[in-house]
Coordinates of C-alpha atoms and ligand atoms in Angstrom, one line a residue:
M1429 CA 116.0 96.1 177.0
Q1430 CA 114.7 98.0 174.1
Q1431 CA 117.9 97.7 172.2
A1432 CA 117.8 93.8 172.8
E1433 CA 114.3 93.6 171.6
Q1434 CA 114.9 95.8 168.5
S1435 CA 117.2 93.0 167.3
K1436 CA 114.6 90.3 167.5
L1437 CA 111.8 91.9 165.6
H1438 CA 110.9 89.8 162.5
L1439 CA 108.3 90.9 160.0
Y1440 CA 106.7 89.0 157.1
N1441 CA 107.9 90.7 154.1
S1442 CA 105.3 90.2 151.2
L1443 CA 107.9 90.8 148.5
T1444 CA 110.0 87.7 149.6
R1445 CA 107.1 85.8 151.3
K1446 CA 109.3 85.2 154.3
K1447 CA 109.7 86.4 158.0
E1448 CA 112.7 88.5 157.9
K1449 CA 114.7 90.1 160.6
F1450 CA 113.9 93.7 160.7
E1451 CA 117.0 95.9 159.9
P1452 CA 116.4 99.6 159.1
I1453 CA 118.5 101.3 156.7
N1454 CA 119.5 104.1 159.0
A1455 CA 118.8 103.1 162.5
P1456 CA 117.5 104.4 165.0
F1457 CA 115.5 106.2 162.0
V1458 CA 112.8 104.3 160.5
G1459 CA 110.5 105.5 157.5
M1460 CA 107.2 103.9 157.1
Y1461 CA 104.9 104.8 154.3
V1462 CA 101.3 103.6 154.3
C1463 CA 98.5 104.1 151.6
G1464 CA 95.7 106.2 153.0
P1465 CA 92.1 106.6 152.2
T1466 CA 90.4 108.2 149.1
V1467 CA 88.4 110.7 150.9
Y1468 CA 85.0 110.4 149.2
G1469 CA 82.9 108.5 151.9
E1470 CA 82.3 107.7 155.6
P1471 CA 85.3 105.9 157.2
H1472 CA 84.2 102.3 157.6
L1473 CA 85.5 99.3 159.5
G1474 CA 87.8 98.3 156.7
H1475 CA 89.7 101.6 157.0
A1476 CA 89.8 101.2 160.8
R1477 CA 91.7 97.9 160.1
A1478 CA 94.3 99.4 158.0
A1479 CA 94.7 102.4 160.3
I1480 CA 95.0 100.3 163.4
T1481 CA 97.3 97.7 162.0
F1482 CA 99.8 100.4 161.2
D1483 CA 99.1 102.3 164.3
I1484 CA 100.3 99.2 166.2
V1485 CA 103.4 98.9 164.1
F1486 CA 104.1 102.7 164.5
R1487 CA 103.6 102.3 168.2
Y1488 CA 105.7 99.2 168.6
L1489 CA 108.6 100.5 166.6
K1490 CA 108.5 103.7 168.8
H1491 CA 108.4 101.4 171.9
L1492 CA 111.6 99.7 170.6
G1493 CA 113.3 103.0 170.7
Y1494 CA 113.1 103.6 166.9
K1495 CA 112.7 107.4 165.6
V1496 CA 109.8 106.7 163.1
R1497 CA 108.6 109.0 160.4
Y1498 CA 105.2 107.7 159.4
V1499 CA 103.8 109.1 156.2
R1500 CA 100.2 108.2 155.4
N1501 CA 98.7 110.1 152.3
I1502 CA 95.1 111.3 151.6
T1503 CA 94.2 110.6 148.0
D1504 CA 92.2 113.5 146.9
V1505 CA 92.7 113.2 143.2
G1506 CA 93.2 110.7 140.5
H1507 CA 91.4 107.6 141.9
L1508 CA 89.1 106.6 139.0
E1509 CA 86.0 104.7 139.5
D1510 CA 87.3 101.5 137.5
E1511 CA 90.6 100.8 138.8
E1512 CA 91.4 98.1 136.5
T1513 CA 90.6 99.9 133.1
E1514 CA 91.5 103.3 134.6
Q1515 CA 88.3 104.7 133.2
G1516 CA 85.3 106.4 134.6
E1517 CA 84.9 109.4 136.8
D1518 CA 87.2 110.4 139.5
K1519 CA 85.6 109.0 142.6
I1520 CA 85.7 112.4 144.4
A1521 CA 84.5 114.4 141.5
K1522 CA 81.6 112.0 141.1
K1523 CA 80.5 112.3 144.8
A1524 CA 80.9 116.3 144.3
R1525 CA 78.5 116.0 141.2
I1526 CA 76.1 114.0 143.1
E1527 CA 76.1 116.1 146.3
Q1528 CA 76.4 119.4 144.3
L1529 CA 79.6 120.5 146.2
E1530 CA 83.2 121.5 145.1
P1531 CA 85.5 118.3 145.0
M1532 CA 87.7 120.0 147.6
E1533 CA 84.4 120.2 150.0
I1534 CA 84.0 116.5 149.5
V1535 CA 87.7 116.2 150.4
Q1536 CA 87.5 118.5 153.5
T1537 CA 84.2 116.8 154.9
Y1538 CA 85.6 113.3 154.6
T1539 CA 89.1 114.1 155.7
I1540 CA 87.7 115.2 158.8
R1541 CA 85.4 112.5 159.3
Y1542 CA 88.3 110.1 158.8
H1543 CA 90.5 111.9 161.4
R1544 CA 87.5 111.8 163.9
G1545 CA 86.9 108.2 163.4
M1546 CA 90.7 107.3 163.6
D1547 CA 91.1 109.6 166.6
A1548 CA 88.1 107.8 168.2
L1549 CA 89.9 104.6 167.7
N1550 CA 93.1 106.2 169.4
C1551 CA 95.2 105.9 166.4
L1552 CA 98.1 108.3 166.5
R1553 CA 98.3 110.7 163.6
P1554 CA 101.1 110.1 161.1
S1555 CA 104.1 112.3 161.1
I1556 CA 103.2 113.5 157.7
E1557 CA 99.8 113.3 155.8
P1558 CA 100.4 114.6 152.3
T1559 CA 97.7 114.9 149.7
A1560 CA 98.1 114.0 146.2
S1561 CA 96.8 117.5 144.8
G1562 CA 99.4 119.3 147.0
H1563 CA 102.2 117.4 145.1
I1564 CA 101.3 117.8 141.4
I1565 CA 104.6 119.5 140.4
E1566 CA 106.5 116.5 142.0
Q1567 CA 104.4 114.0 140.2
I1568 CA 105.0 115.8 136.8
G1569 CA 108.8 115.8 137.9
L1570 CA 108.7 111.9 138.5
I1571 CA 106.9 111.3 135.2
E1572 CA 109.5 113.4 133.4
E1573 CA 112.4 111.1 135.1
I1574 CA 110.6 108.0 133.8
L1575 CA 110.2 109.5 130.3
E1576 CA 113.9 110.4 130.2
N1577 CA 114.8 106.7 131.0
G1578 CA 112.6 105.6 128.1
L1579 CA 110.1 103.7 130.2
A1580 CA 107.1 105.8 129.5
Y1581 CA 105.3 107.2 126.3
E1582 CA 102.9 109.9 125.6
V1583 CA 100.0 109.6 123.3
N1584 CA 97.4 112.4 122.8
G1585 CA 98.2 114.2 126.0
N1586 CA 98.1 110.9 128.1
V1587 CA 101.4 109.3 129.4
Y1588 CA 101.5 105.6 130.0
F1589 CA 104.2 103.5 131.7
D1590 CA 105.6 101.2 129.1
L1591 CA 105.5 97.7 131.0
E1592 CA 107.0 95.7 127.9
K1593 CA 109.9 97.7 127.8
Y1594 CA 110.3 97.7 131.6
R1595 CA 110.1 93.9 131.7
E1596 CA 113.1 93.7 129.4
T1597 CA 115.3 94.2 132.3
N1598 CA 112.9 93.9 135.3
D1599 CA 110.4 91.5 136.8
Y1600 CA 106.9 92.8 137.2
G1601 CA 104.5 91.0 139.6
T1602 CA 107.0 89.8 142.2
L1603 CA 105.0 91.3 145.1
S1604 CA 101.6 89.8 144.0
G1605 CA 102.8 86.7 142.3
K1606 CA 100.7 87.6 139.4
V1607 CA 101.9 86.8 135.7
L1608 CA 100.7 89.4 133.3
E1609 CA 100.2 86.8 130.6
D1610 CA 97.8 85.0 132.6
L1611 CA 95.8 88.0 133.5
Q1612 CA 92.7 88.5 131.6
S1613 CA 92.7 92.1 130.7
G1614 CA 89.1 93.2 130.9
S1615 CA 90.3 96.5 129.5
R1616 CA 91.0 95.6 125.9
D1617 CA 87.7 96.9 124.5
T1618 CA 87.5 100.1 126.5
E1619 CA 87.7 103.5 125.3
G1620 CA 91.4 104.7 125.2
M1621 CA 92.7 101.2 125.1
E1622 CA 93.9 101.5 121.5
E1623 CA 96.4 104.2 122.7
K1624 CA 98.3 101.8 124.9
K1625 CA 101.1 99.6 123.6
S1626 CA 100.0 96.9 126.0
P1627 CA 96.6 96.5 127.8
H1628 CA 98.5 96.5 131.3
D1629 CA 100.2 99.8 130.8
F1630 CA 99.1 102.1 133.3
A1631 CA 98.4 105.8 133.2
L1632 CA 101.0 108.1 134.8
W1633 CA 99.1 111.2 133.4
K1634 CA 95.6 111.5 132.0
K1635 CA 94.5 114.3 129.7
A1636 CA 91.2 115.6 131.3
S1637 CA 88.0 115.4 129.3
P1638 CA 86.1 118.7 128.9
S1639 CA 83.8 117.9 131.9
H1640 CA 86.6 116.9 134.2
I1641 CA 86.8 119.4 136.9
M1642 CA 90.1 118.6 138.7
R1643 CA 92.8 119.5 136.1
W1644 CA 96.3 121.0 136.1
P1645 CA 98.5 122.2 133.4
S1646 CA 101.5 119.8 132.4
P1647 CA 103.9 119.5 129.6
W1648 CA 101.6 116.9 128.0
S1649 CA 98.1 118.2 128.3
E1650 CA 95.8 119.8 131.0
G1651 CA 95.0 116.8 133.1
F1652 CA 95.6 115.0 136.2
P1653 CA 98.1 112.3 137.7
G1654 CA 97.5 108.6 137.6
W1655 CA 96.5 107.2 141.1
H1656 CA 99.6 104.9 141.5
L1657 CA 101.9 107.8 140.9
E1658 CA 101.1 109.9 143.9
C1659 CA 102.3 107.3 146.3
T1660 CA 105.7 106.9 144.6
T1661 CA 105.9 110.6 144.6
M1662 CA 105.0 111.3 148.2
S1663 CA 106.7 108.3 149.7
T1664 CA 110.1 108.9 148.3
K1665 CA 109.8 112.8 148.7
Y1666 CA 109.6 112.4 152.4
L1667 CA 111.4 109.1 153.2
G1668 CA 114.1 108.9 150.5
D1669 CA 114.4 106.7 147.3
T1670 CA 114.4 103.5 149.4
F1671 CA 112.7 103.5 152.7
D1672 CA 112.1 100.7 155.3
I1673 CA 108.5 99.8 155.4
H1674 CA 105.5 100.2 153.0
G1675 CA 102.3 99.3 154.2
G1676 CA 98.9 99.0 152.9
G1677 CA 95.7 96.8 152.5
L1678 CA 96.2 93.4 150.9
D1679 CA 93.7 94.8 148.1
L1680 CA 96.3 97.2 147.1
Q1681 CA 99.1 94.8 146.3
F1682 CA 97.9 94.5 142.7
P1683 CA 98.2 96.5 140.6
H1684 CA 98.7 99.6 142.9
H1685 CA 101.8 98.5 144.9
E1686 CA 103.4 96.6 141.8
A1687 CA 102.9 100.0 139.9
E1688 CA 104.8 101.7 142.6
I1689 CA 107.6 99.3 142.4
A1690 CA 107.9 99.7 138.7
Q1691 CA 107.8 103.5 138.9
S1692 CA 110.4 103.7 141.5
R1693 CA 112.8 101.3 139.6
G1694 CA 111.8 103.1 136.3
A1695 CA 112.7 106.5 137.6
R1696 CA 115.6 105.8 140.1
G1697 CA 116.5 102.4 139.5
C1698 CA 115.8 101.2 143.0
D1699 CA 112.9 99.6 144.9
P1700 CA 111.0 101.9 147.1
A1701 CA 110.9 99.8 150.2
R1702 CA 112.8 97.0 151.9
Y1703 CA 109.7 95.6 153.8
W1704 CA 106.3 95.3 152.3
L1705 CA 103.5 94.8 155.0
H1706 CA 99.9 94.0 153.9
N1707 CA 96.8 93.9 156.3
N1708 CA 94.1 91.4 155.3
M1709 CA 90.6 92.5 154.8
V1710 CA 87.5 92.9 157.0
T1711 CA 84.9 91.2 155.2
I1712 CA 81.1 90.9 155.6
D1713 CA 79.5 87.7 154.5
G1714 CA 82.9 86.6 153.2
A1715 CA 83.3 89.7 150.8
K1716 CA 85.5 92.8 151.2
M1717 CA 83.7 95.6 153.0
S1718 CA 84.4 98.6 150.8
K1719 CA 82.9 101.9 149.9
S1720 CA 82.4 101.1 146.2
A1721 CA 80.7 97.7 146.9
G1722 CA 78.4 99.5 149.2
N1723 CA 78.5 96.7 152.0
F1724 CA 80.2 98.6 154.4
I1725 CA 79.4 99.5 158.2
T1726 CA 80.5 103.0 159.0
L1727 CA 82.3 103.9 162.2
S1728 CA 79.7 106.3 163.3
Q1729 CA 77.0 103.5 162.8
L1730 CA 79.1 101.1 164.9
F1731 CA 79.6 103.5 167.6
K1732 CA 76.0 104.5 167.9
G1733 CA 74.5 101.0 166.9
E1734 CA 72.7 102.3 164.0
H1735 CA 72.9 99.4 161.7
D1736 CA 70.5 96.4 161.2
L1737 CA 73.4 94.0 161.9
L1738 CA 74.1 95.6 165.2
E1739 CA 72.3 94.9 168.5
K1740 CA 73.8 98.1 170.0
G1741 CA 76.4 100.6 169.9
F1742 CA 80.0 99.7 170.6
D1743 CA 82.7 101.6 172.2
P1744 CA 85.6 102.6 169.9
M1745 CA 88.0 100.5 172.2
V1746 CA 85.9 97.5 171.6
V1747 CA 86.4 97.9 167.9
R1748 CA 90.2 98.3 168.4
F1749 CA 90.1 95.4 170.6
L1750 CA 88.4 93.2 167.8
M1751 CA 91.1 94.2 165.4
L1752 CA 94.0 93.1 168.0
Q1753 CA 92.3 89.6 168.6
S1754 CA 93.3 88.7 165.0
H1755 CA 96.7 88.6 163.3
Y1756 CA 96.8 91.4 160.7
R1757 CA 97.4 89.0 158.0
S1758 CA 94.1 87.1 158.8
K1759 CA 90.7 87.9 157.6
I1760 CA 88.2 89.4 160.0
D1761 CA 84.5 88.5 159.3
F1762 CA 82.4 91.1 160.8
S1763 CA 79.7 90.2 163.1
N1764 CA 77.7 91.6 166.1
D1765 CA 78.8 88.4 168.0
A1766 CA 82.5 89.2 167.4
L1767 CA 82.0 92.6 168.9
L1768 CA 80.3 91.1 171.9
A1769 CA 83.1 88.9 172.5
A1770 CA 85.7 91.8 172.1
E1771 CA 83.8 93.8 174.5
K1772 CA 83.9 91.1 177.2
G1773 CA 87.7 90.7 176.6
Y1774 CA 88.3 94.5 176.6
K1775 CA 86.5 94.7 179.9
R1776 CA 88.5 91.9 181.5
L1777 CA 91.7 93.8 180.8
M1778 CA 90.4 97.1 181.9
N1779 CA 89.2 95.4 185.1
A1780 CA 92.6 94.0 185.8
S1781 CA 94.2 97.2 185.1
D1782 CA 92.2 98.8 187.7
V1783 CA 92.9 96.2 190.2
L1784 CA 96.8 96.6 189.4
H1785 CA 96.6 100.3 189.9
S1786 CA 95.0 99.9 193.2
M1787 CA 97.5 97.5 194.6
D1788 CA 99.8 98.3 197.4
T1789 CA 103.1 97.4 196.4
G1790 CA 104.3 97.3 200.1
T1791 CA 102.8 93.8 200.4
F1792 CA 105.2 92.2 197.9
K1793 CA 108.1 90.2 198.9
K1794 CA 110.9 92.6 199.0
E1795 CA 114.0 90.6 198.2
G1796 CA 115.1 87.2 196.7
E1797 CA 112.6 85.4 194.6
G1798 CA 108.9 84.6 195.0
S1799 CA 107.7 81.1 193.9
G1800 CA 105.1 82.8 191.7
D1801 CA 107.8 85.0 189.8
T1802 CA 108.8 82.4 187.2
E1803 CA 105.4 82.3 185.4
I1804 CA 104.7 86.0 185.6
L1805 CA 108.2 86.8 184.1
E1806 CA 107.6 84.1 181.4
Q1807 CA 104.4 85.8 180.4
C1808 CA 106.1 89.3 180.3
R1809 CA 108.8 87.8 178.1
L1810 CA 106.2 86.1 175.8
C1811 CA 104.4 89.5 175.3
H1812 CA 107.7 90.6 173.6
E1813 CA 108.3 87.4 171.9
T1814 CA 105.0 87.4 170.2
M1815 CA 105.1 91.0 169.3
N1816 CA 108.7 90.4 167.7
D1817 CA 107.1 87.7 165.7
D1818 CA 105.4 89.7 163.0
F1819 CA 103.2 91.8 165.4
N1820 CA 101.2 88.7 166.5
T1821 CA 98.9 90.7 168.6
A1822 CA 96.5 87.9 169.0
Q1823 CA 99.3 85.9 170.8
T1824 CA 100.3 88.8 172.8
L1825 CA 96.7 89.2 174.1
A1826 CA 96.8 85.7 175.2
S1827 CA 99.8 86.6 177.5
L1828 CA 98.1 89.8 178.8
F1829 CA 95.2 87.7 179.8
E1830 CA 97.5 85.2 181.6
L1831 CA 98.9 88.4 183.3
A1832 CA 95.5 89.5 184.1
S1833 CA 94.7 86.2 185.8
K1834 CA 97.7 86.7 187.9
I1835 CA 96.6 90.1 188.9
N1836 CA 93.2 88.9 190.0
A1837 CA 94.6 85.9 191.7
I1838 CA 96.9 88.3 193.6
Q1839 CA 93.9 90.4 194.3
H1840 CA 91.8 87.4 195.7
A1841 CA 94.8 86.2 197.6
Q1842 CA 94.8 82.8 195.6
L1843 CA 98.2 84.0 194.6
D1844 CA 100.0 85.0 197.9
A1845 CA 101.6 88.5 197.4
D1846 CA 104.3 87.1 199.7
N1847 CA 105.0 84.7 196.9
V1848 CA 105.7 87.4 194.3
S1849 CA 108.8 89.5 194.5
L1850 CA 108.6 93.3 194.3
Q1851 CA 110.8 93.1 191.4
A1852 CA 108.6 90.6 189.5
F1853 CA 105.5 92.7 190.5
T1854 CA 107.1 95.8 188.9
T1855 CA 107.9 94.0 185.8
L1856 CA 104.3 92.7 185.5
S1857 CA 103.0 96.1 186.1
K1858 CA 105.3 97.9 183.5
T1859 CA 104.8 95.1 180.9
F1860 CA 101.0 95.3 181.4
D1861 CA 100.7 99.0 181.0
D1862 CA 103.3 99.2 178.2
F1863 CA 101.5 96.7 176.0
V1864 CA 98.0 97.4 177.0
F1865 CA 97.9 101.2 176.8
D1866 CA 101.2 102.3 175.0
I1867 CA 101.6 99.6 172.4
F1868 CA 98.0 98.3 171.9
G1869 CA 96.7 101.9 172.2
L1870 CA 93.8 100.9 174.3
K1871 CA 92.4 103.3 176.8
E1872 CA 90.1 103.0 179.6
T1873 CA 86.5 104.4 178.6
D1874 CA 83.3 104.2 180.3
S1875 CA 82.4 100.8 178.7
G1876 CA 85.6 99.5 180.2
K1877 CA 84.7 100.3 183.7
N1878 CA 82.7 97.4 184.2
G1879 CA 79.7 99.0 182.7
K1880 CA 79.2 101.2 185.8
T1881 CA 77.9 104.2 183.6
E1882 CA 75.5 101.7 181.9
E1883 CA 74.3 100.6 185.4
L1884 CA 73.7 104.2 186.4
V1885 CA 71.9 105.1 183.3
K1886 CA 69.6 102.0 183.8
L1887 CA 68.9 103.2 187.4
L1888 CA 68.0 106.7 186.0
I1889 CA 65.5 105.0 183.2
Q1890 CA 63.9 103.2 186.2
I1891 CA 63.5 106.4 188.2
R1892 CA 62.1 108.1 185.1
A1893 CA 59.6 105.2 184.6
E1894 CA 58.3 105.7 188.1
A1895 CA 58.1 109.3 187.6
R1896 CA 56.0 108.9 184.6
E1897 CA 53.7 106.4 186.4
R1898 CA 52.8 109.1 188.9
K1899 CA 52.4 111.4 185.9
D1900 CA 55.4 113.5 187.2
F1901 CA 56.4 114.5 183.6
A1902 CA 58.7 117.3 184.7
T1903 CA 61.1 114.9 186.3
S1904 CA 60.8 112.3 183.6
D1905 CA 61.7 115.0 180.9
K1906 CA 64.4 116.5 183.0
I1907 CA 66.0 113.1 183.3
R1908 CA 65.9 112.5 179.5
D1909 CA 67.0 116.1 178.6
D1910 CA 69.9 116.2 181.0
L1911 CA 71.0 113.0 179.8
Q1912 CA 70.8 114.1 176.4
K1913 CA 73.2 117.1 177.3
I1914 CA 75.9 114.6 178.4
G1915 CA 75.6 112.5 175.3
I1916 CA 73.3 109.9 176.4
Q1917 CA 70.2 109.4 174.2
L1918 CA 67.2 107.7 175.6
K1919 CA 64.8 106.1 173.1
D1920 CA 61.1 104.9 174.0
D1921 CA 59.8 102.1 171.9
K1922 CA 56.2 101.3 171.3
S1923 CA 56.1 98.6 173.9
G1924 CA 56.9 101.3 176.6
E1925 CA 60.8 100.0 176.7
T1926 CA 63.6 102.4 177.0
T1927 CA 66.8 101.9 175.2
F1928 CA 69.9 104.1 175.4
T1929 CA 73.0 105.0 173.5
I1930 CA 76.1 106.6 174.9
N1931 CA 78.4 108.7 172.7
Ligands
ATP42 N1 87.6 95.8 154.0 C1 88.7 96.2 154.3 N2 89.6 95.6 155.1 C2 90.9 96.0 155.5 N3 91.4 97.2 154.9 C3 90.7 97.9 153.9 C4 89.4 97.5 153.6 N4 88.8 98.3 152.8 C5 89.7 99.3 152.6 N5 90.8 99.0 153.2 C6 92.1 99.7 153.3 O1 91.8 101.2 153.7 C7 92.8 101.9 153.1 C8 92.1 103.1 152.3 O2 91.2 102.4 151.3 P1 90.2 103.0 150.2 O3 89.8 104.6 150.6 O4 90.6 102.9 149.0 O5 88.8 102.4 150.8 P2 87.7 101.4 150.1 O6 86.5 101.3 150.9 O7 88.4 100.2 149.6 O8 87.4 102.3 148.7 P3 86.8 101.7 147.3 O9 85.6 101.1 147.5 O10 86.8 103.2 146.8 O11 88.1 100.9 146.7 C9 93.6 101.0 152.1 O12 94.9 100.6 152.6 C10 92.8 99.9 152.0 O13 93.6 98.6 151.7
ZN43 ZN1 99.3 103.9 147.6

């Protein structure tokens, strides 16, 4: 089964702008590199989208029987405030200055928060999670390779990639479809620009100014590596010069991923990856949600409902479900209503799962075929077909909902269990569990259990209100405090209404 499905997987390769059959370089092994976060702020919904997209890819490849090495970096140095001009402070150093902490304290704090957020969303941890600061020696080595090949130059302790030289023998811009000549370079007038042979040349190494805290010795100056360089260094170190899949957000296609391609070709004469996958953005009022734009909703705000745009807190699984409802190459515009709709869908699946797991298999037709089999098996087949079609989770969900309806129909005897063979039921059960839990990575949480916890809390709130009316404050406080101990917070507003959040 898995072997057969392996050969059907097609993915959209941003490099060729076509859906292509997935053929790993060295099956059954697959190498996948994904650009990770720059850890200087709270993880937000945009980060969740990137992490969930590639978590689904990781899980599905594993489901197909591949042995996947998934590498996702942590950028802890070299990402400057102005990406285009490569000027300004290091994003992490700036945060450290503002909060009066060590840069590595910032890195530690936000790496932990990122992990917590992604763990809550049930994203599997990557196989390797390398940091840029842990690979300075390798980055210097890579710059030396590019210099030896005559594709970089040094000026005043800075080393730049020589794009004009590179373009004598290579295309630049294939991935993003950008033509350099058409690009306005906003960088012409900025400081340090006169050093570059061409305005689009990007830094491989930068000399640290006296105030720059994060610095390392190198053959050129005491300084730090360019942002694009870390990904080329770490991806190829752990996955080989050319690996299977390179992923990241669409916002990174240019210049970050173009630079990665140029660096790999410049150093080793080969492309870094066969397939480039890009997830689209989470937007808010149409604009990309990002740390630097300040228009983000953090995961913790989402889970607790602590944001003006949110009516209440949402379970991490609802957030995960929201992402699954769209194809990873479409935009998702954030709204409270979209989350409410996702919550309904998620509960529907979890209810069907409860029904499925409580069914008595003894009632199914033992042999031969049932008249209800064909439709069930067709939806099971479609689950694979839609995932094989560039991970179309939105379509796969449609089939899972069809299967959920079948499960409910069997339960309510609208579809007679006599009409379903045990074999078809077993396929349904396995497909449903495989896709919902293993591939989509959903898990049953309290909010999936038909809101039973919520009902119980509401009941306790009512008992508490009655206790208060009879001035039995001991009982009222006990209810509030004991709920608090198990992570349920009650909040009394001025009008006497009590609301709650469950963590
Ligand atoms: N709004 C978003 N939608 C989808 N993916 C996103 C979004 N924002 C960031 N990402 C992805 O998350 C990963 C980590 O990005 P990064 O830490 O640079 O986040 P950021 O919020 O965009 O930061 P900055 O504002 O500093 O650019 C990248 O793969 C990036 O493409
Ligand atoms: Zn990267």
